[in-house]
Structure formats: structure tokens, C-alpha cells
Amino acid sequence: MALLSAALAGVIFGFGLLLSGMANPGKVQGFLDLAGAWDPSLAMVMIGAIAVGLVGFGIAKRQAHSLLKLPMELPAATQIDRKLLTGSALFGIGWGLAGICPGPGLVTMAMGIPQAIVFVVAMLAGMQLLRFIQK
Amino acid sequence: MMIDWVHFTFWQSLAGGALIGLAATMLILFNGQVAGISGIVGKLFDMRQGAWRFAFVIGLLLSPWLYRLFAALPEAQFEFGWPLYLVAGLTVGLGSRLGSGCTSGHGVCGLSRLSKRSLAATLVFMGTGFVTVYVARHLIGG
């Protein structure tokens, strides 16, 4: 059951990325380009996602266990430190350069787009590189 | 600022966003897990109790194929050569793990949890995203 619900969540997440325009790097860059012809669509994606998420996480916060009796693993970290800020700054640079973040990278890779495959492979390498540096 | 009304997909983006929020809600309420894609991918091969991560990623990878059964896949504009995607992928992989999250983990789930830490992360990556596109399109690209 837990695997089925996770897979279904993955499918719905992907549908959301496709429908919203997040899986189109050109559209993402249109949002990030404040000085050009600005496409506000991504702001609507955030509003739609957070409006629903507020309800979901609002309920989740008050539960010790999930509906499938699994532990509720909400992040515990609250500190705003240099790691968080440096990492996020780097992430934003990469996101701006290509117009792709991890979710849309996976979805467009599955669509067979060669540049997306390069992106995902490099992203996995970047993740492993960090693990290596931190050891 | 000039708004690009031609490409502004108000309802589609709002509905797509709601689906993303629904998926995140399902994953937290049923599995007790946060739908942060960089975290899920980064820990994909940590074998202890990680099978749900595989299931989620498989769902995500199947999504365009299932989407095609209902509607035409939307356009995906990849406008540059592969070296740019190599550099961007490396930066995204490194940065999202160092910063403990990306657009989904911090931007959607974190803000939905009202986490100040995620708000800080989101403001920073939006900020550097805006600056990067400005530099690439208007200072270098012209």
C-alpha cells in the first residue's frame, strides 16, 4: 500500500508539473526573466500548490502517524545557516541557467529529451560529488 | 515590468499547482514523507526503508507516458546545447543537497508547513534565479 500511494503521488506530481508549465524550461525562464516579457504563470503554480499543501501539512503536523501507520517524518531543522543559504544560492543559479529543477528534469528525461538526460546525469553526479566532499 | 499575457496560463498553472499540492498532501498523509524531489533522488540509493522513494520516482517517470493517454504532451523548450545542461545539472545537484531542498521540498512543502527555514531558502534561490536569467539574457545574451 505504501509503495502504491508513493507511486500514485509521483504520477500526480508529474501531471501537475506537465499541466502547470513547470516541465517547460522556456516557460520557467520566462518567469525568472523579470526584465523581459514576464510570464507570471509560475506564481500561480506556487499559489495552487501551497493552497492545497497548507491543508495537507496542517493536518499532518497534528498527527504522530500517517494514515498507513507509518511515522510522520516532518523535517525538524529550523536553523538558517550558511549551508542552507549557499546551497540554495547555487541551486537558484543552476535553475536559472537551464530553467529546470529536479522534478521537471526527471519528467522531461522520461520524455526522451537528450538535454534533459544530460541534466539529470549531471545532477546525480553533483549530488554524489557533494557526498564525496562532505566525507 | 512587462507582463507576457500571451504565454500567461493562469488557470492551467493554478490547476497544475493544485495537483502538485495534492501529490505532496498524499505523500505526507499516507506515507508520512515530504515530497522534496532533490531529497528523494539524493537518497534514492540509501537502502534502509527507501523503497517508497523508488516507487515515487517510478511514478514521476511514468507520468508523461500516462499523461499522453489523456492529452497531448505540452511543449518543452530546451533552447541550449548540452554543455549548459551539464553545468546547470551539476549546480542544481550540488546546491539542492547542500541546501537540503529545491523548489518542491522548500518551495512547496516547506512553505506549506510555514517553515521560516524553507522561506529563507526559497527567497534565496528565487533571487539567484532571477539574477542568473537577468545576467544570461540581458547582460551577456543581449
XYZ file of N, CA and C in Angstrom:
831
model
N 0.831 -1.223 0.000
C 0.000 0.000 0.000
C 0.854 1.257 0.000
N 1.922 1.238 0.845
C 2.790 2.423 0.943
C 3.476 2.695 -0.390
N 3.847 1.618 -1.091
C 4.516 1.800 -2.381
C 3.532 2.303 -3.432
N 2.310 1.790 -3.357
C 1.283 2.208 -4.308
C 0.957 3.690 -4.126
N 0.797 4.119 -2.879
C 0.443 5.526 -2.659
C 1.606 6.432 -3.052
N 2.856 5.981 -2.826
C 4.008 6.795 -3.227
C 4.080 6.902 -4.749
N 3.812 5.780 -5.447
C 3.853 5.796 -6.909
C 2.753 6.697 -7.470
N 1.563 6.604 -6.862
C 0.442 7.425 -7.321
C 0.748 8.910 -7.082
N 1.348 9.211 -5.925
C 1.741 10.595 -5.641
C 2.743 11.073 -6.696
N 3.668 10.182 -7.104
C 4.642 10.533 -8.137
C 3.980 10.850 -9.465
N 2.994 10.039 -9.838
C 2.281 10.257 -11.108
C 1.535 11.599 -11.062
N 0.822 11.847 -9.964
C 0.046 13.093 -9.857
C 0.980 14.303 -9.823
N 2.092 14.153 -9.121
C 3.093 15.231 -9.086
C 3.551 15.548 -10.520
N 3.846 14.500 -11.291
C 4.290 14.683 -12.669
C 3.209 15.328 -13.537
N 1.960 14.906 -13.363
C 0.841 15.531 -14.103
C 0.807 17.029 -13.792
N 0.981 17.340 -12.521
C 0.968 18.747 -12.099
C 2.082 19.542 -12.764
N 3.284 18.950 -12.803
C 4.412 19.644 -13.441
C 4.120 19.880 -14.921
N 3.563 18.864 -15.593
C 3.284 18.972 -17.024
C 2.190 20.004 -17.296
N 1.080 19.885 -16.564
C -0.061 20.777 -16.799
C 0.292 22.233 -16.482
N 1.069 22.429 -15.413
C 1.323 23.795 -14.944
C 2.309 24.571 -15.812
N 3.147 23.852 -16.568
C 4.166 24.533 -17.360
C 5.554 24.440 -16.741
N 5.644 23.851 -15.526
C 6.949 23.701 -14.864
C 7.883 22.782 -15.646
N 7.310 21.877 -16.440
C 8.138 20.941 -17.200
C 8.567 21.536 -18.544
N 8.357 22.840 -18.706
C 8.823 23.529 -19.908
C 9.877 24.571 -19.508
N 11.167 24.252 -19.721
C 12.236 25.151 -19.271
C 12.093 26.574 -19.827
N 11.594 26.689 -21.058
C 11.414 28.012 -21.654
C 10.423 28.842 -20.848
N 9.384 28.188 -20.338
C 8.356 28.878 -19.569
C 8.888 29.280 -18.185
N 9.687 28.383 -17.607
C 10.292 28.679 -16.297
C 11.193 29.906 -16.410
N 11.990 29.948 -17.481
C 12.869 31.102 -17.675
C 12.065 32.365 -17.980
N 10.891 32.185 -18.604
C 10.012 33.331 -18.841
C 9.530 33.936 -17.535
N 9.389 33.093 -16.515
C 9.003 33.571 -15.182
C 10.183 34.246 -14.486
N 11.371 33.659 -14.671
C 12.554 34.194 -13.976
C 13.090 35.465 -14.636
N 12.564 35.786 -15.829
C 13.045 36.951 -16.567
C 12.187 38.181 -16.262
N 12.485 38.803 -15.130
C 11.683 39.969 -14.712
C 11.866 41.155 -15.642
N 13.041 41.247 -16.249
C 13.337 42.415 -17.075
C 12.829 42.265 -18.513
N 12.435 41.054 -18.887
C 11.925 40.845 -20.238
C 10.410 40.854 -20.226
N 9.805 40.070 -21.138
C 8.354 39.906 -21.124
C 8.063 38.858 -20.055
N 7.542 39.304 -18.908
C 7.429 38.423 -17.741
C 6.174 37.562 -17.791
N 6.376 36.239 -17.657
C 5.264 35.282 -17.635
C 4.998 34.880 -16.180
N 3.913 35.402 -15.581
C 3.664 35.150 -14.150
C 3.140 33.749 -13.835
N 3.057 32.862 -14.813
C 2.423 31.547 -14.595
C 2.939 30.809 -13.355
N 4.264 30.829 -13.158
C 4.828 30.058 -12.042
C 4.355 30.549 -10.682
N 3.998 31.806 -10.606
C 3.445 32.314 -9.346
C 2.113 31.607 -9.074
N 1.353 31.344 -10.151
C 0.082 30.633 -9.994
C 0.313 29.183 -9.558
N 1.396 28.589 -10.062
C 1.735 27.219 -9.657
C 1.987 27.189 -8.153
N 2.777 28.154 -7.677
C 3.093 28.211 -6.251
C 1.818 28.424 -5.428
N 0.966 29.341 -5.887
C -0.277 29.624 -5.151
C -1.156 28.366 -5.088
N -1.315 27.703 -6.228
C -2.147 26.493 -6.271
C -1.588 25.394 -5.383
N -0.272 25.184 -5.463
C 0.358 24.103 -4.701
C 0.298 24.391 -3.203
N 0.587 25.622 -2.815
C 0.631 25.947 -1.388
C -0.783 25.991 -0.793
N -1.750 26.455 -1.584
C -3.132 26.479 -1.079
C -3.574 25.076 -0.673
N -3.259 24.089 -1.507
C -3.622 22.705 -1.181
C -2.693 22.164 -0.087
N -1.401 22.460 -0.222
C -0.410 21.964 0.730
C -0.644 22.443 2.159
N -1.110 23.675 2.299
C -1.387 24.217 3.647
C -2.373 23.325 4.396
N -3.387 22.845 3.669
C -4.384 21.963 4.285
C -3.732 20.632 4.653
N -3.024 20.037 3.676
C -2.390 18.733 3.896
C -1.395 18.748 5.038
N -0.471 19.710 5.013
C 0.557 19.760 6.051
C -0.019 20.247 7.378
N -1.089 21.056 7.290
C -1.756 21.481 8.519
C -2.304 20.274 9.277
N -2.878 19.334 8.526
C -3.396 18.103 9.148
C -2.217 17.238 9.605
N -1.214 17.090 8.724
C -0.081 16.195 9.013
C 0.646 16.576 10.304
N 0.785 17.890 10.532
C 1.514 18.374 11.715
C 0.901 17.884 13.016
N -0.385 17.629 12.999
C -1.067 17.228 14.231
C -1.160 15.711 14.397
N -0.512 14.961 13.469
C -0.570 13.506 13.566
C 0.800 12.933 13.933
N 0.815 11.886 14.727
C 2.073 11.203 15.050
C 2.376 10.159 13.980
N 1.326 9.631 13.352
C 1.496 8.598 12.339
C 0.698 8.937 11.103
N 1.144 8.388 9.956
C 0.416 8.616 8.718
C -0.798 7.686 8.673
N -1.620 7.867 7.658
C -2.824 7.038 7.503
C -2.467 5.564 7.311
N -1.239 5.298 6.842
C -0.798 3.910 6.689
C 0.020 3.465 7.902
N -0.124 4.203 9.007
C 0.535 3.870 10.293
C 2.061 3.957 10.209
N 2.548 4.785 9.297
C 3.994 4.991 9.201
C 4.344 6.235 10.015
N 5.598 6.342 10.486
C 5.973 7.538 11.257
C 5.872 8.802 10.396
N 5.427 9.886 10.991
C 5.301 11.160 10.284
C 6.670 11.839 10.287
N 7.342 11.805 9.151
C 8.718 12.321 9.121
C 8.789 13.748 8.581
N 8.316 14.676 9.405
C 8.408 16.087 9.023
C 9.801 16.598 9.385
N 10.395 17.454 8.525
C 11.743 17.956 8.820
C 11.782 18.674 10.171
N 12.871 18.443 10.921
C 12.978 19.029 12.249
C 13.865 20.274 12.245
N 14.719 20.402 11.220
C 15.684 21.511 11.209
C 14.975 22.854 11.097
N 15.437 23.828 11.870
C 14.856 25.171 11.781
C 15.926 26.230 11.561
N 17.209 25.863 11.754
C 18.250 26.894 11.695
C 18.517 27.347 10.263
N 18.700 28.655 10.118
C 19.027 29.215 8.807
C 20.534 29.456 8.815
N 21.284 28.483 8.276
C 22.743 28.568 8.375
C 23.382 28.772 7.004
N 24.711 28.820 7.023
C 25.440 29.112 5.800
C 25.244 28.018 4.746
N 25.162 26.752 5.218
C 24.961 25.644 4.290
C 23.658 25.812 3.509
N 22.598 26.133 4.242
C 21.279 26.310 3.617
C 21.325 27.438 2.580
N 21.945 28.554 2.975
C 21.942 29.729 2.104
C 22.855 29.543 0.893
N 24.061 28.968 1.114
C 24.977 28.726 -0.012
C 24.366 27.724 -0.984
N 23.838 26.635 -0.437
C 23.243 25.603 -1.281
C 22.082 26.151 -2.094
N 21.206 26.908 -1.446
C 20.048 27.457 -2.148
C 20.473 28.447 -3.222
N 21.519 29.244 -2.920
C 22.011 30.219 -3.906
C 22.529 29.481 -5.135
N 23.311 28.425 -4.909
C 23.830 27.621 -6.021
C 22.689 26.988 -6.813
N 21.738 26.409 -6.094
C 20.595 25.778 -6.745
C 19.880 26.779 -7.663
N 19.661 27.994 -7.160
C 18.971 29.019 -7.952
C 19.723 29.374 -9.227
N 21.064 29.393 -9.131
C 21.884 29.699 -10.318
C 21.681 28.615 -11.383
N 21.752 27.352 -10.962
C 21.561 26.254 -11.911
C 20.157 26.248 -12.495
N 19.184 26.522 -11.634
C 17.771 26.565 -12.045
C 17.569 27.668 -13.084
N 18.173 28.829 -12.836
C 18.051 29.954 -13.758
C 18.734 29.669 -15.087
N 19.925 29.079 -15.020
C 20.695 28.792 -16.236
C 19.904 27.934 -17.219
N 19.305 26.842 -16.709
C 18.658 25.883 -17.600
C 17.131 25.984 -17.598
N 16.563 26.543 -16.522
C 15.106 26.568 -16.397
C 14.549 25.226 -15.931
N 15.428 24.393 -15.354
C 14.975 23.063 -14.904
C 15.361 22.840 -13.453
N 14.433 22.325 -12.671
C 14.747 21.879 -11.321
C 14.580 20.353 -11.294
N 14.858 19.691 -10.172
C 14.928 18.222 -10.202
C 13.666 17.497 -10.699
N 12.485 17.873 -10.263
C 11.260 17.179 -10.691
C 11.069 17.235 -12.198
N 11.010 18.442 -12.755
C 10.874 18.569 -14.208
C 12.028 17.914 -14.969
N 13.228 17.881 -14.378
C 14.351 17.197 -15.019
C 14.018 15.730 -15.247
N 13.475 15.084 -14.202
C 13.131 13.662 -14.318
C 12.011 13.439 -15.332
N 10.993 14.305 -15.286
C 9.850 14.146 -16.198
C 10.269 14.334 -17.650
N 11.087 15.351 -17.931
C 11.493 15.585 -19.326
C 12.508 14.532 -19.780
N 13.273 13.990 -18.825
C 14.164 12.883 -19.176
C 13.323 11.689 -19.643
N 12.221 11.435 -18.914
C 11.352 10.314 -19.276
C 10.688 10.541 -20.633
N 10.605 11.811 -21.054
C 10.040 12.113 -22.373
C 11.079 11.864 -23.472
N 12.304 11.551 -23.048
C 13.351 11.214 -24.010
C 14.100 12.406 -24.584
N 14.036 13.546 -23.907
C 14.725 14.738 -24.420
C 16.218 14.657 -24.046
N 17.111 14.675 -25.061
C 18.539 14.438 -24.783
C 19.139 15.407 -23.755
N 18.815 16.704 -23.877
C 19.393 17.675 -22.930
C 18.946 17.379 -21.503
N 17.727 16.852 -21.361
C 17.212 16.527 -20.027
C 17.983 15.350 -19.445
N 18.376 14.419 -20.319
C 19.158 13.269 -19.852
C 20.517 13.756 -19.346
N 21.150 14.663 -20.114
C 22.426 15.249 -19.682
C 22.238 15.943 -18.323
N 21.157 16.711 -18.197
C 20.887 17.438 -16.960
C 20.767 16.487 -15.768
N 19.981 15.439 -15.918
C 19.740 14.529 -14.787
C 21.018 13.774 -14.403
N 21.766 13.324 -15.411
C 23.020 12.614 -15.111
C 23.975 13.550 -14.363
N 24.084 14.797 -14.834
C 24.955 15.774 -14.173
C 24.448 16.071 -12.762
N 23.124 16.140 -12.603
C 22.541 16.412 -11.290
C 22.883 15.284 -10.300
N 22.754 14.045 -10.760
C 23.114 12.907 -9.902
C 24.597 12.965 -9.549
N 25.426 13.347 -10.529
C 26.863 13.468 -10.282
C 27.123 14.565 -9.245
N 26.414 15.687 -9.378
C 26.563 16.788 -8.426
C 26.194 16.359 -7.015
N 25.148 15.559 -6.898
C 24.708 15.068 -5.584
C 25.759 14.145 -4.969
N 26.343 13.282 -5.809
C 27.388 12.366 -5.324
C 28.659 13.121 -4.973
N 28.953 14.156 -5.778
C 30.135 14.991 -5.551
C 30.054 15.627 -4.159
N 28.881 16.111 -3.816
C 28.705 16.750 -2.502
C 28.940 15.732 -1.386
N 28.416 14.546 -1.589
C 28.578 13.484 -0.606
C 30.063 13.182 -0.398
N 30.812 13.178 -1.522
C 32.250 12.919 -1.521
C 32.998 14.028 -0.783
N 32.646 15.291 -1.092
C 33.305 16.438 -0.460
C 33.074 16.427 1.060
N 31.832 16.086 1.440
C 31.471 16.160 2.852
C 32.041 15.023 3.700
N 32.652 14.043 3.026
C 33.190 12.904 3.799
C 34.550 13.192 4.404
N 8.244 46.675 -15.658
C 7.939 45.265 -15.914
C 6.795 45.135 -16.931
N 7.010 44.197 -17.874
C 6.011 43.986 -18.919
C 5.451 42.585 -18.765
N 4.164 42.447 -18.629
C 3.608 41.108 -18.458
C 3.339 40.449 -19.806
N 3.797 39.205 -19.923
C 3.639 38.436 -21.151
C 2.268 37.744 -21.121
N 1.224 38.477 -21.490
C -0.144 37.942 -21.403
C -0.359 36.759 -22.335
N 0.367 36.737 -23.454
C 0.183 35.670 -24.444
C 0.528 34.304 -23.849
N 1.623 34.262 -23.058
C 2.068 32.977 -22.521
C 1.568 32.704 -21.107
N 0.890 33.681 -20.515
C 0.407 33.528 -19.138
C -0.753 32.539 -19.115
N -0.500 31.354 -18.502
C -1.539 30.321 -18.444
C -2.099 30.280 -17.032
N -2.963 31.218 -16.719
C -3.479 31.401 -15.360
C -4.115 30.134 -14.789
N -5.155 29.641 -15.439
C -5.918 28.512 -14.889
C -5.152 27.203 -14.947
N -4.458 26.995 -16.072
C -3.697 25.756 -16.233
C -2.602 25.646 -15.179
N -1.910 26.759 -14.934
C -0.827 26.749 -13.955
C -1.375 26.610 -12.542
N -2.511 27.272 -12.299
C -3.135 27.158 -10.971
C -3.578 25.711 -10.724
N -4.202 25.094 -11.722
C -4.668 23.707 -11.584
C -3.489 22.745 -11.466
N -2.458 22.957 -12.264
C -1.263 22.125 -12.184
C -0.618 22.240 -10.814
N -0.560 23.466 -10.310
C -0.019 23.697 -8.967
C -0.833 22.944 -7.927
N -2.165 22.990 -8.066
C -3.037 22.287 -7.107
C -2.757 20.783 -7.137
N -2.480 20.242 -8.340
C -2.144 18.808 -8.443
C -0.833 18.510 -7.711
N 0.137 19.408 -7.852
C 1.414 19.241 -7.140
C 1.152 19.249 -5.631
N 0.312 20.187 -5.181
C -0.036 20.254 -3.759
C -0.771 18.999 -3.298
N -1.620 18.470 -4.175
C -2.365 17.245 -3.855
C -1.404 16.057 -3.707
N -0.440 15.964 -4.626
C 0.546 14.876 -4.565
C 1.367 14.969 -3.275
N 1.780 16.187 -2.921
C 2.555 16.388 -1.688
C 1.709 16.027 -0.468
N 0.420 16.376 -0.524
C -0.506 16.059 0.576
C -0.664 14.546 0.722
N -0.824 13.857 -0.417
C -0.947 12.395 -0.380
C 0.281 11.757 0.247
N 1.453 12.221 -0.178
C 2.689 11.590 0.291
C 2.893 11.816 1.791
N 2.531 12.993 2.282
C 2.723 13.238 3.721
C 1.635 12.515 4.529
N 0.391 12.539 4.060
C -0.680 11.928 4.861
C -0.671 10.398 4.820
N -0.319 9.826 3.679
C -0.298 8.360 3.595
C 1.060 7.768 3.989
N 2.143 8.387 3.478
C 3.469 7.813 3.717
C 4.242 8.497 4.843
N 3.759 9.661 5.257
C 4.486 10.406 6.285
C 5.787 10.991 5.773
N 5.861 11.214 4.453
C 7.106 11.698 3.849
C 6.892 12.996 3.085
N 7.956 13.806 3.037
C 7.900 15.088 2.339
C 8.265 14.887 0.864
N 7.465 15.490 -0.021
C 7.719 15.377 -1.463
C 8.773 16.389 -1.901
N 9.997 16.171 -1.464
C 11.106 17.007 -1.922
C 11.910 16.194 -2.921
N 11.866 16.598 -4.187
C 12.429 15.736 -5.225
C 13.946 15.565 -5.065
N 14.662 16.660 -4.738
C 16.121 16.517 -4.622
C 16.477 15.565 -3.482
N 15.729 15.613 -2.391
C 15.981 14.702 -1.271
C 15.667 13.270 -1.648
N 14.553 13.080 -2.349
C 14.138 11.734 -2.762
C 15.182 11.130 -3.704
N 15.635 11.939 -4.672
C 16.629 11.450 -5.631
C 17.987 11.256 -4.946
N 18.361 12.201 -4.087
C 19.661 12.133 -3.415
C 19.788 10.925 -2.502
N 18.654 10.505 -1.922
C 18.686 9.361 -1.001
C 18.134 8.093 -1.651
N 17.989 8.123 -2.976
C 17.365 7.004 -3.693
C 18.084 5.688 -3.419
N 19.410 5.765 -3.267
C 20.167 4.524 -3.124
C 20.552 4.217 -1.671
N 19.997 5.014 -0.739
C 20.136 4.666 0.679
C 19.100 3.594 0.947
N 19.548 2.376 1.108
C 18.590 1.284 1.046
C 17.652 1.151 2.250
N 18.042 1.728 3.398
C 17.175 1.463 4.551
C 15.827 2.182 4.392
N 14.810 1.426 4.364
C 13.421 1.881 4.272
C 13.208 2.915 3.170
N 13.865 2.678 2.039
C 13.779 3.685 0.989
C 12.978 3.263 -0.224
N 12.252 2.151 -0.118
C 11.549 1.647 -1.298
C 10.481 2.630 -1.790
N 9.896 3.393 -0.859
C 8.873 4.361 -1.278
C 9.470 5.393 -2.237
N 10.779 5.694 -2.067
C 11.425 6.679 -2.945
C 11.468 6.158 -4.377
N 11.812 4.884 -4.527
C 11.805 4.266 -5.855
C 10.409 4.339 -6.463
N 9.401 4.002 -5.653
C 8.030 3.993 -6.148
C 7.626 5.394 -6.620
N 7.995 6.411 -5.832
C 7.645 7.786 -6.197
C 8.321 8.183 -7.504
N 9.621 7.879 -7.613
C 10.371 8.256 -8.823
C 9.827 7.509 -10.043
N 9.469 6.237 -9.870
C 8.895 5.489 -10.994
C 7.582 6.146 -11.438
N 6.763 6.546 -10.477
C 5.522 7.257 -10.796
C 5.797 8.530 -11.579
N 6.803 9.269 -11.120
C 7.168 10.527 -11.779
C 7.637 10.268 -13.216
N 8.436 9.199 -13.395
C 8.951 8.876 -14.731
C 7.849 8.356 -15.655
N 6.833 7.722 -15.073
C 5.713 7.223 -15.893
C 4.743 8.339 -16.265
N 4.781 9.436 -15.494
C 3.737 10.459 -15.653
C 3.584 11.004 -17.076
N 4.681 11.308 -17.805
C 4.436 11.825 -19.164
C 3.785 10.783 -20.073
N 4.092 9.501 -19.847
C 3.514 8.440 -20.678
C 2.023 8.281 -20.393
N 1.652 8.408 -19.132
C 0.233 8.308 -18.778
C -0.522 9.570 -19.206
N 0.136 10.707 -19.077
C -0.454 11.988 -19.470
C -0.861 11.954 -20.947
N 0.023 11.342 -21.731
C -0.215 11.236 -23.184
C -1.469 10.469 -23.545
N -1.946 9.629 -22.633
C -3.174 8.878 -22.899
C -4.392 9.792 -22.869
N -4.261 10.924 -22.141
C -5.408 11.831 -21.977
C -5.298 13.082 -22.839
N -4.074 13.570 -22.993
C -3.900 14.832 -23.707
C -2.530 14.860 -24.366
N -2.359 15.779 -25.306
C -1.056 15.937 -25.954
C -0.079 16.491 -24.924
N 1.147 15.977 -24.944
C 2.154 16.489 -24.014
C 2.446 17.951 -24.343
N 2.595 18.777 -23.317
C 2.916 20.177 -23.595
C 4.331 20.307 -24.173
N 4.549 21.428 -24.787
C 5.851 21.713 -25.379
C 6.905 21.833 -24.265
N 8.103 21.331 -24.521
C 9.207 21.525 -23.585
C 10.356 22.171 -24.354
N 10.578 23.464 -24.104
C 11.600 24.196 -24.860
C 12.963 24.078 -24.185
N 13.851 23.311 -24.794
C 15.243 23.233 -24.351
C 16.046 23.986 -25.399
N 16.452 25.202 -25.055
C 16.959 26.100 -26.097
C 18.470 26.118 -26.265
N 19.190 25.351 -25.401
C 20.652 25.470 -25.452
C 21.318 24.138 -25.772
N 22.613 24.190 -25.958
C 23.394 22.977 -26.207
C 23.658 22.222 -24.916
N 24.149 20.980 -25.049
C 24.292 20.135 -23.867
C 25.274 20.643 -22.808
N 26.347 21.388 -23.165
C 27.264 21.810 -22.095
C 26.570 22.643 -21.013
N 25.596 23.465 -21.425
C 24.873 24.272 -20.437
C 24.084 23.385 -19.473
N 23.480 22.318 -19.999
C 22.682 21.443 -19.138
C 23.572 20.622 -18.208
N 24.796 20.379 -18.655
C 25.771 19.682 -17.812
C 26.128 20.561 -16.612
N 26.468 21.816 -16.886
C 26.846 22.746 -15.818
C 25.650 22.994 -14.893
N 24.481 23.223 -15.492
C 23.283 23.507 -14.693
C 22.919 22.295 -13.831
N 23.008 21.108 -14.393
C 22.675 19.893 -13.641
C 23.598 19.709 -12.445
N 24.893 19.898 -12.668
C 25.868 19.785 -11.577
C 25.540 20.782 -10.462
N 25.286 22.028 -10.858
C 24.998 23.084 -9.886
C 23.713 22.783 -9.122
N 22.696 22.330 -9.835
C 21.417 22.006 -9.197
C 21.579 20.830 -8.228
N 22.319 19.803 -8.643
C 22.531 18.638 -7.785
C 23.279 19.001 -6.517
N 24.378 19.704 -6.691
C 25.211 20.119 -5.562
C 24.440 21.070 -4.636
N 23.862 22.102 -5.245
C 23.190 23.139 -4.457
C 21.976 22.626 -3.706
N 21.163 21.776 -4.369
C 19.930 21.342 -3.718
C 20.226 20.429 -2.536
N 21.283 19.629 -2.629
C 21.617 18.746 -1.500
C 22.270 19.539 -0.378
N 23.158 20.479 -0.735
C 23.802 21.312 0.290
C 22.750 22.141 1.022
N 21.780 22.653 0.263
C 20.731 23.493 0.843
C 19.539 22.689 1.349
N 19.641 21.370 1.348
C 18.594 20.472 1.852
C 17.241 20.625 1.172
N 17.235 21.038 -0.096
C 15.929 21.084 -0.761
C 15.926 21.931 -2.011
N 14.836 21.794 -2.775
C 14.717 22.554 -4.020
C 13.341 23.200 -4.073
N 12.859 23.433 -5.279
C 11.558 24.076 -5.463
C 10.423 23.297 -4.796
N 10.521 21.952 -4.799
C 9.437 21.163 -4.205
C 9.567 21.068 -2.683
N 10.751 20.686 -2.203
C 10.927 20.489 -0.760
C 10.799 21.776 0.038
N 11.497 22.821 -0.401
C 11.403 24.107 0.291
C 10.225 24.933 -0.229
N 10.152 25.066 -1.563
C 9.186 25.983 -2.171
C 7.741 25.560 -1.962
N 7.445 24.278 -2.108
C 6.055 23.824 -1.954
C 5.807 23.278 -0.541
N 6.538 22.228 -0.172
C 6.264 21.582 1.124
C 6.666 22.477 2.297
N 7.855 23.075 2.202
C 8.346 23.908 3.298
C 7.442 25.103 3.555
N 7.052 25.787 2.485
C 6.170 26.944 2.663
C 4.796 26.492 3.162
N 4.346 25.320 2.730
C 3.058 24.798 3.207
C 3.117 24.453 4.701
N 4.329 24.116 5.174
C 4.484 23.826 6.607
C 4.707 25.101 7.412
N 4.795 26.242 6.698
C 5.085 27.538 7.315
C 6.466 27.536 7.983
N 7.438 26.905 7.323
C 8.798 26.843 7.844
C 9.584 28.090 7.428
N 10.152 28.788 8.425
C 10.937 30.001 8.127
C 12.216 29.641 7.393
N 12.766 28.473 7.735
C 13.988 27.993 7.078
C 13.748 27.800 5.574
N 12.594 27.194 5.235
C 12.269 26.994 3.819
C 11.951 28.314 3.128
N 11.364 29.252 3.883
C 11.084 30.569 3.290
C 12.407 31.242 2.931
N 13.384 31.156 3.834
C 14.705 31.740 3.563
C 15.319 31.091 2.325
N 15.274 29.750 2.260
C 15.846 29.028 1.113
C 15.149 29.445 -0.181
N 13.810 29.517 -0.146
C 13.041 29.858 -1.348
C 13.362 31.278 -1.828
N 13.451 32.218 -0.882
C 13.774 33.594 -1.278
C 15.160 33.653 -1.910
N 16.109 32.884 -1.354
C 17.472 32.899 -1.890
C 17.518 32.288 -3.292
N 16.898 31.107 -3.488
C 17.028 30.511 -4.829
C 16.203 31.240 -5.885
N 15.085 31.833 -5.478
C 14.334 32.681 -6.424
C 15.200 33.879 -6.793
N 15.840 34.448 -5.785
C 16.690 35.626 -6.005
C 17.828 35.329 -6.961
N 18.578 34.253 -6.698
C 19.707 33.963 -7.595
C 19.194 33.494 -8.961
N 18.013 32.881 -8.996
C 17.401 32.502 -10.282
C 17.091 33.738 -11.124
N 16.472 34.733 -10.502
C 16.164 35.990 -11.209
C 17.453 36.637 -11.717
N 18.467 36.722 -10.845
C 19.729 37.377 -11.214
C 20.411 36.612 -12.357
N 20.417 35.274 -12.268
C 21.071 34.463 -13.301
C 20.436 34.695 -14.673
N 19.099 34.689 -14.720
C 18.424 34.902 -16.011
C 18.677 36.331 -16.502
N 18.710 37.278 -15.565
C 18.990 38.669 -15.973
C 20.374 38.759 -16.613
N 21.365 38.185 -15.934
C 22.741 38.235 -16.445
C 22.835 37.493 -17.782
N 22.249 36.286 -17.847
C 22.371 35.474 -19.062
C 21.651 36.097 -20.253
N 20.462 36.660 -20.003
C 19.662 37.162 -21.129
C 19.941 38.607 -21.491
N 20.205 39.422 -20.474
C 20.264 40.863 -20.754
C 21.669 41.440 -20.705
N 22.573 40.829 -19.939
C 23.935 41.354 -19.892
C 24.837 40.632 -20.880
N 24.775 39.272 -20.873
C 25.632 38.505 -21.780
C 24.929 38.283 -23.120
N 23.695 37.746 -23.031
C 22.954 37.358 -24.237
C 22.558 38.553 -25.098
N 22.049 39.590 -24.452
C 21.658 40.818 -25.146
C 20.509 40.686 -26.096
